[in-house]
Amino acid sequence: MTSYAQDPGAPDPSYLSFWRERHLCTLTTPRPDGTPHVVPVGVTYDPEARLARVIASRTSAKVRHVRAAGEEGVAVAVCQVAGPRWATLEGRARVSTDPERIAEAVRRYAERYERTPAPNPLRVVIEISLTGAMGRF
């Protein structure tokens, strides 16, 4: 197993391969009082765009936490674990309601998780502009 920091825009093939496996992940956002809010999510990783994407309902707490930070976004982390292997992506999250961005997030989710999510008129995408990556894989 290898353990070290990764370039989120040019990760090692084994790191990227781990992110292409089907794993439940977590998203950590800060609550208004600064405490961490950790929830299970599906995450897709796009190193070429230096983005991680999470689809969500616009009424969810995670979306409210990101929106509360304003246009600059907020620092968040997504993580996945499989036995002794783990990987984390860090960056600034923003919420998008753009239909094309949501459709791309849904397409990538369906590809990674091998199922298309049910239609949701309240769907948005949390886009995380990646600034860091690390793991043991």
XYZ file of C-alpha atoms in Angstrom:
137
model
C 0.000 0.000 0.000
C 1.099 3.527 -0.742
C 0.365 6.472 1.504
C 1.072 10.022 0.477
C -0.256 13.288 -0.864
C -1.522 13.367 -4.432
C -1.839 16.107 -7.021
C -5.663 16.296 -7.375
C -5.269 17.264 -11.042
C -2.785 14.506 -11.899
C -3.141 11.620 -9.446
C -1.299 8.341 -9.606
C -3.185 5.728 -11.646
C -3.784 3.591 -8.542
C -5.344 6.560 -6.692
C -7.633 7.331 -9.624
C -8.514 3.652 -9.953
C -9.578 3.580 -6.295
C -11.859 6.592 -6.914
C -13.443 4.760 -9.860
C -14.421 1.786 -7.709
C -17.937 1.815 -6.303
C -17.689 3.054 -2.702
C -19.956 4.988 -0.408
C -18.221 8.192 0.638
C -18.612 10.916 3.240
C -18.849 14.670 2.812
C -17.778 16.919 5.673
C -19.158 20.467 5.734
C -19.013 23.038 8.526
C -22.192 23.865 10.405
C -22.866 27.538 11.205
C -21.278 27.015 14.642
C -18.127 25.569 13.028
C -18.664 21.950 14.065
C -18.301 19.296 11.352
C -21.377 17.823 9.665
C -20.487 14.430 8.145
C -22.944 12.621 5.874
C -22.810 9.635 3.506
C -22.844 10.579 -0.182
C -21.906 9.376 -3.619
C -18.923 11.274 -5.034
C -17.453 11.471 -8.495
C -13.900 12.612 -9.124
C -12.873 14.477 -12.272
C -9.123 15.167 -12.080
C -9.035 16.857 -15.508
C -11.423 19.538 -14.224
C -9.988 19.344 -10.666
C -13.536 18.753 -9.415
C -15.378 16.368 -7.153
C -19.156 16.342 -7.521
C -21.955 15.417 -5.131
C -25.590 15.459 -6.231
C -28.052 16.522 -3.551
C -31.438 18.011 -2.858
C -31.380 21.785 -2.513
C -33.175 21.418 0.852
C -30.486 19.221 2.451
C -28.333 20.403 5.356
C -25.137 19.879 3.339
C -26.401 22.227 0.632
C -27.519 24.799 3.210
C -24.070 24.682 4.836
C -22.289 25.284 1.529
C -24.675 28.050 0.493
C -24.288 29.791 3.860
C -20.633 30.432 2.994
C -21.582 32.659 0.063
C -20.156 32.855 -3.436
C -16.599 32.098 -2.321
C -17.684 28.658 -1.177
C -16.492 26.768 1.863
C -13.675 24.334 2.632
C -14.927 20.730 2.640
C -13.601 17.196 2.351
C -14.901 13.995 0.791
C -13.512 10.643 1.831
C -13.947 6.979 0.989
C -12.774 3.940 2.915
C -12.481 0.278 1.945
C -10.785 -1.807 4.607
C -7.296 -0.386 5.130
C -7.531 1.720 1.959
C -8.784 5.292 2.094
C -8.698 8.448 -0.018
C -9.609 12.053 0.711
C -10.213 14.979 -1.623
C -10.258 18.524 -0.228
C -11.332 21.815 -1.719
C -13.828 24.666 -1.864
C -17.440 23.714 -2.394
C -20.084 25.713 -4.199
C -23.654 24.795 -5.126
C -24.760 24.914 -8.757
C -28.322 24.908 -10.047
C -27.206 24.984 -13.687
C -29.092 22.179 -15.512
C -26.053 21.229 -17.628
C -23.806 20.944 -14.565
C -26.431 18.873 -12.759
C -26.848 16.606 -15.805
C -23.073 16.059 -15.977
C -22.986 15.212 -12.270
C -25.866 12.749 -12.686
C -24.164 11.151 -15.717
C -20.937 10.669 -13.784
C -22.826 9.348 -10.743
C -24.660 6.795 -12.930
C -21.350 5.701 -14.455
C -19.570 5.235 -11.125
C -22.438 3.762 -9.119
C -23.982 1.768 -11.994
C -27.449 3.195 -11.433
C -29.228 6.331 -12.532
C -30.637 8.289 -9.609
C -34.386 8.890 -9.567
C -35.488 12.229 -11.010
C -35.528 14.992 -8.417
C -36.798 18.471 -9.337
C -34.947 19.834 -6.277
C -31.589 18.380 -7.373
C -28.472 20.550 -7.327
C -24.803 19.688 -7.556
C -22.158 20.497 -4.997
C -18.981 21.102 -6.979
C -15.733 20.946 -5.049
C -12.804 22.780 -6.647
C -9.976 20.544 -5.517
C -6.962 21.882 -3.673
C -5.648 18.699 -2.099
C -5.741 14.921 -2.213
C -4.262 12.184 -0.054
C -4.767 8.581 0.785
C -3.550 5.095 1.537
C -4.457 2.749 -1.258
